[in-house]
JSON list of C-alpha atoms in Angstrom, two decimals:
[
{"chain": "I", "resi": 1, "resn": "LEU", "atom": "CA", "xyz": [-60.48, 61.79, -56.90]},
{"chain": "I", "resi": 2, "resn": "MET", "atom": "CA", "xyz": [-59.98, 59.33, -54.05]},
{"chain": "I", "resi": 3, "resn": "GLY", "atom": "CA", "xyz": [-63.34, 57.60, -54.44]},
{"chain": "I", "resi": 4, "resn": "GLU", "atom": "CA", "xyz": [-64.44, 58.59, -50.93]},
{"chain": "I", "resi": 5, "resn": "PRO", "atom": "CA", "xyz": [-67.83, 60.02, -49.93]},
{"chain": "I", "resi": 6, "resn": "ILE", "atom": "CA", "xyz": [-68.12, 63.77, -50.58]},
{"chain": "I", "resi": 7, "resn": "ASP", "atom": "CA", "xyz": [-69.79, 66.34, -48.35]},
{"chain": "I", "resi": 8, "resn": "GLY", "atom": "CA", "xyz": [-69.58, 70.09, -47.78]},
{"chain": "I", "resi": 9, "resn": "ARG", "atom": "CA", "xyz": [-65.98, 69.82, -46.70]},
{"chain": "I", "resi": 10, "resn": "ALA", "atom": "CA", "xyz": [-65.04, 69.28, -50.35]},
{"chain": "I", "resi": 11, "resn": "ASP", "atom": "CA", "xyz": [-66.62, 72.66, -51.06]},
{"chain": "I", "resi": 12, "resn": "GLN", "atom": "CA", "xyz": [-64.64, 74.09, -48.16]},
{"chain": "I", "resi": 13, "resn": "TYR", "atom": "CA", "xyz": [-61.40, 72.86, -49.71]},
{"chain": "I", "resi": 14, "resn": "ALA", "atom": "CA", "xyz": [-62.38, 74.50, -53.02]},
{"chain": "I", "resi": 15, "resn": "LEU", "atom": "CA", "xyz": [-63.38, 77.71, -51.22]},
{"chain": "I", "resi": 16, "resn": "ALA", "atom": "CA", "xyz": [-60.04, 77.79, -49.38]},
{"chain": "I", "resi": 17, "resn": "CYS", "atom": "CA", "xyz": [-58.17, 77.29, -52.67]},
{"chain": "I", "resi": 18, "resn": "SER", "atom": "CA", "xyz": [-60.15, 80.14, -54.23]},
{"chain": "I", "resi": 19, "resn": "ALA", "atom": "CA", "xyz": [-59.47, 82.40, -51.24]},
{"chain": "I", "resi": 20, "resn": "PHE", "atom": "CA", "xyz": [-55.76, 81.49, -51.42]},
{"chain": "I", "resi": 21, "resn": "HIS", "atom": "CA", "xyz": [-55.75, 82.49, -55.09]},
{"chain": "I", "resi": 22, "resn": "LEU", "atom": "CA", "xyz": [-57.62, 85.75, -54.47]},
{"chain": "I", "resi": 23, "resn": "LEU", "atom": "CA", "xyz": [-55.30, 86.76, -51.62]},
{"chain": "I", "resi": 24, "resn": "THR", "atom": "CA", "xyz": [-52.00, 85.78, -53.25]},
{"chain": "I", "resi": 25, "resn": "GLY", "atom": "CA", "xyz": [-52.67, 86.10, -56.97]},
{"chain": "I", "resi": 26, "resn": "ALA", "atom": "CA", "xyz": [-51.53, 82.50, -57.50]},
{"chain": "I", "resi": 27, "resn": "GLN", "atom": "CA", "xyz": [-53.07, 79.05, -57.28]},
{"chain": "I", "resi": 28, "resn": "PRO", "atom": "CA", "xyz": [-51.99, 77.02, -54.24]},
{"chain": "I", "resi": 29, "resn": "TYR", "atom": "CA", "xyz": [-50.37, 74.46, -56.55]},
{"chain": "I", "resi": 30, "resn": "ASP", "atom": "CA", "xyz": [-49.18, 76.31, -59.63]},
{"chain": "I", "resi": 31, "resn": "PHE", "atom": "CA", "xyz": [-47.61, 73.90, -62.11]},
{"chain": "I", "resi": 32, "resn": "SER", "atom": "CA", "xyz": [-47.81, 73.63, -65.89]},
{"chain": "I", "resi": 33, "resn": "SER", "atom": "CA", "xyz": [-48.82, 69.97, -65.75]},
{"chain": "I", "resi": 34, "resn": "ALA", "atom": "CA", "xyz": [-52.45, 69.25, -64.84]},
{"chain": "I", "resi": 35, "resn": "ALA", "atom": "CA", "xyz": [-51.39, 65.83, -63.55]},
{"chain": "I", "resi": 36, "resn": "THR", "atom": "CA", "xyz": [-48.93, 67.47, -61.17]},
{"chain": "I", "resi": 37, "resn": "VAL", "atom": "CA", "xyz": [-51.54, 69.93, -59.93]},
{"chain": "I", "resi": 38, "resn": "ILE", "atom": "CA", "xyz": [-54.01, 67.10, -59.29]},
{"chain": "I", "resi": 39, "resn": "THR", "atom": "CA", "xyz": [-51.37, 65.05, -57.49]},
{"chain": "I", "resi": 40, "resn": "LYS", "atom": "CA", "xyz": [-50.45, 68.01, -55.29]},
{"chain": "I", "resi": 41, "resn": "HIS", "atom": "CA", "xyz": [-54.11, 68.63, -54.42]},
{"chain": "I", "resi": 42, "resn": "VAL", "atom": "CA", "xyz": [-54.47, 64.99, -53.39]},
{"chain": "I", "resi": 43, "resn": "MET", "atom": "CA", "xyz": [-51.15, 64.36, -51.65]},
{"chain": "I", "resi": 44, "resn": "ALA", "atom": "CA", "xyz": [-49.07, 67.48, -50.89]},
{"chain": "I", "resi": 45, "resn": "PRO", "atom": "CA", "xyz": [-49.49, 69.49, -47.71]},
{"chain": "I", "resi": 46, "resn": "PRO", "atom": "CA", "xyz": [-51.18, 72.86, -48.15]},
{"chain": "I", "resi": 47, "resn": "PRO", "atom": "CA", "xyz": [-48.64, 75.48, -49.17]},
{"chain": "I", "resi": 48, "resn": "PRO", "atom": "CA", "xyz": [-48.00, 78.13, -46.49]},
{"chain": "I", "resi": 49, "resn": "ILE", "atom": "CA", "xyz": [-49.73, 81.31, -47.64]},
{"chain": "I", "resi": 50, "resn": "GLY", "atom": "CA", "xyz": [-46.99, 83.32, -45.92]},
{"chain": "I", "resi": 51, "resn": "HIS", "atom": "CA", "xyz": [-44.45, 82.00, -48.42]},
{"chain": "I", "resi": 52, "resn": "ARG", "atom": "CA", "xyz": [-46.32, 83.83, -51.18]},
{"chain": "I", "resi": 53, "resn": "ARG", "atom": "CA", "xyz": [-47.25, 86.92, -49.15]},
{"chain": "I", "resi": 54, "resn": "PRO", "atom": "CA", "xyz": [-45.38, 87.20, -45.83]},
{"chain": "I", "resi": 55, "resn": "GLU", "atom": "CA", "xyz": [-47.91, 89.67, -44.43]},
{"chain": "I", "resi": 56, "resn": "LEU", "atom": "CA", "xyz": [-50.55, 86.89, -44.68]},
{"chain": "I", "resi": 57, "resn": "ALA", "atom": "CA", "xyz": [-48.61, 84.45, -42.49]},
{"chain": "I", "resi": 58, "resn": "PRO", "atom": "CA", "xyz": [-51.17, 84.87, -39.64]},
{"chain": "I", "resi": 59, "resn": "LEU", "atom": "CA", "xyz": [-53.72, 83.18, -41.95]},
{"chain": "I", "resi": 60, "resn": "GLU", "atom": "CA", "xyz": [-51.69, 79.97, -42.25]},
{"chain": "I", "resi": 61, "resn": "PRO", "atom": "CA", "xyz": [-53.43, 77.98, -39.49]},
{"chain": "I", "resi": 62, "resn": "VAL", "atom": "CA", "xyz": [-56.82, 78.73, -41.03]},
{"chain": "I", "resi": 63, "resn": "PHE", "atom": "CA", "xyz": [-55.72, 77.61, -44.50]},
{"chain": "I", "resi": 64, "resn": "LEU", "atom": "CA", "xyz": [-53.93, 74.54, -43.15]},
{"chain": "I", "resi": 65, "resn": "MET", "atom": "CA", "xyz": [-57.16, 73.38, -41.56]},
{"chain": "I", "resi": 66, "resn": "ALA", "atom": "CA", "xyz": [-59.48, 74.28, -44.45]},
{"chain": "I", "resi": 67, "resn": "MET", "atom": "CA", "xyz": [-57.14, 72.59, -46.95]},
{"chain": "I", "resi": 68, "resn": "ALA", "atom": "CA", "xyz": [-56.37, 69.51, -44.85]},
{"chain": "I", "resi": 69, "resn": "LYS", "atom": "CA", "xyz": [-56.13, 66.41, -47.02]},
{"chain": "I", "resi": 70, "resn": "LYS", "atom": "CA", "xyz": [-58.45, 64.45, -44.72]},
{"chain": "I", "resi": 71, "resn": "PRO", "atom": "CA", "xyz": [-61.92, 66.02, -44.75]},
{"chain": "I", "resi": 72, "resn": "ALA", "atom": "CA", "xyz": [-62.42, 65.08, -41.09]},
{"chain": "I", "resi": 73, "resn": "GLU", "atom": "CA", "xyz": [-59.55, 67.44, -40.21]},
{"chain": "I", "resi": 74, "resn": "ARG", "atom": "CA", "xyz": [-61.22, 70.45, -41.87]},
{"chain": "I", "resi": 75, "resn": "PHE", "atom": "CA", "xyz": [-63.68, 72.85, -40.29]},
{"chain": "I", "resi": 76, "resn": "ALA", "atom": "CA", "xyz": [-67.08, 71.21, -39.80]},
{"chain": "I", "resi": 77, "resn": "ARG", "atom": "CA", "xyz": [-68.73, 73.83, -42.02]},
{"chain": "I", "resi": 78, "resn": "CYS", "atom": "CA", "xyz": [-67.68, 76.46, -44.57]},
{"chain": "I", "resi": 79, "resn": "LYS", "atom": "CA", "xyz": [-69.26, 79.02, -42.26]},
{"chain": "I", "resi": 80, "resn": "GLU", "atom": "CA", "xyz": [-66.63, 78.19, -39.62]},
{"chain": "I", "resi": 81, "resn": "PHE", "atom": "CA", "xyz": [-63.83, 78.57, -42.16]},
{"chain": "I", "resi": 82, "resn": "ALA", "atom": "CA", "xyz": [-65.19, 81.97, -43.21]},
{"chain": "I", "resi": 83, "resn": "ALA", "atom": "CA", "xyz": [-65.48, 83.11, -39.59]},
{"chain": "I", "resi": 84, "resn": "GLN", "atom": "CA", "xyz": [-61.93, 82.04, -38.74]},
{"chain": "I", "resi": 85, "resn": "LEU", "atom": "CA", "xyz": [-60.57, 83.65, -41.89]},
{"chain": "I", "resi": 86, "resn": "GLN", "atom": "CA", "xyz": [-62.36, 86.89, -41.01]},
{"chain": "I", "resi": 87, "resn": "ARG", "atom": "CA", "xyz": [-60.92, 86.82, -37.48]},
{"chain": "I", "resi": 88, "resn": "ALA", "atom": "CA", "xyz": [-57.42, 86.24, -38.82]},
{"chain": "I", "resi": 89, "resn": "LEU", "atom": "CA", "xyz": [-57.81, 89.05, -41.37]},
{"chain": "I", "resi": 90, "resn": "ASP", "atom": "CA", "xyz": [-58.90, 91.44, -38.61]},
{"chain": "I", "resi": 91, "resn": "TRP", "atom": "CA", "xyz": [-55.50, 91.21, -36.87]}
]
């Protein structure tokens, strides 16, 4: 959407959004307007998962990193995201 080069960190963002949905039952950006959803994905900070499910608040740092707007600020690989999510879920 931004016209920048794409690598596996784009997949990581999508994986994190899917995990967010699976764990909370709601999309990270849940609006009736597709344009609003797209804008939020591009510009808005990741929503705190603990706001949707307070018991998942310990997962917030993992989702904040995996859903960072700048790909360079995400985990280097999806495997790292999955490992960190697993660690946080094991609390």
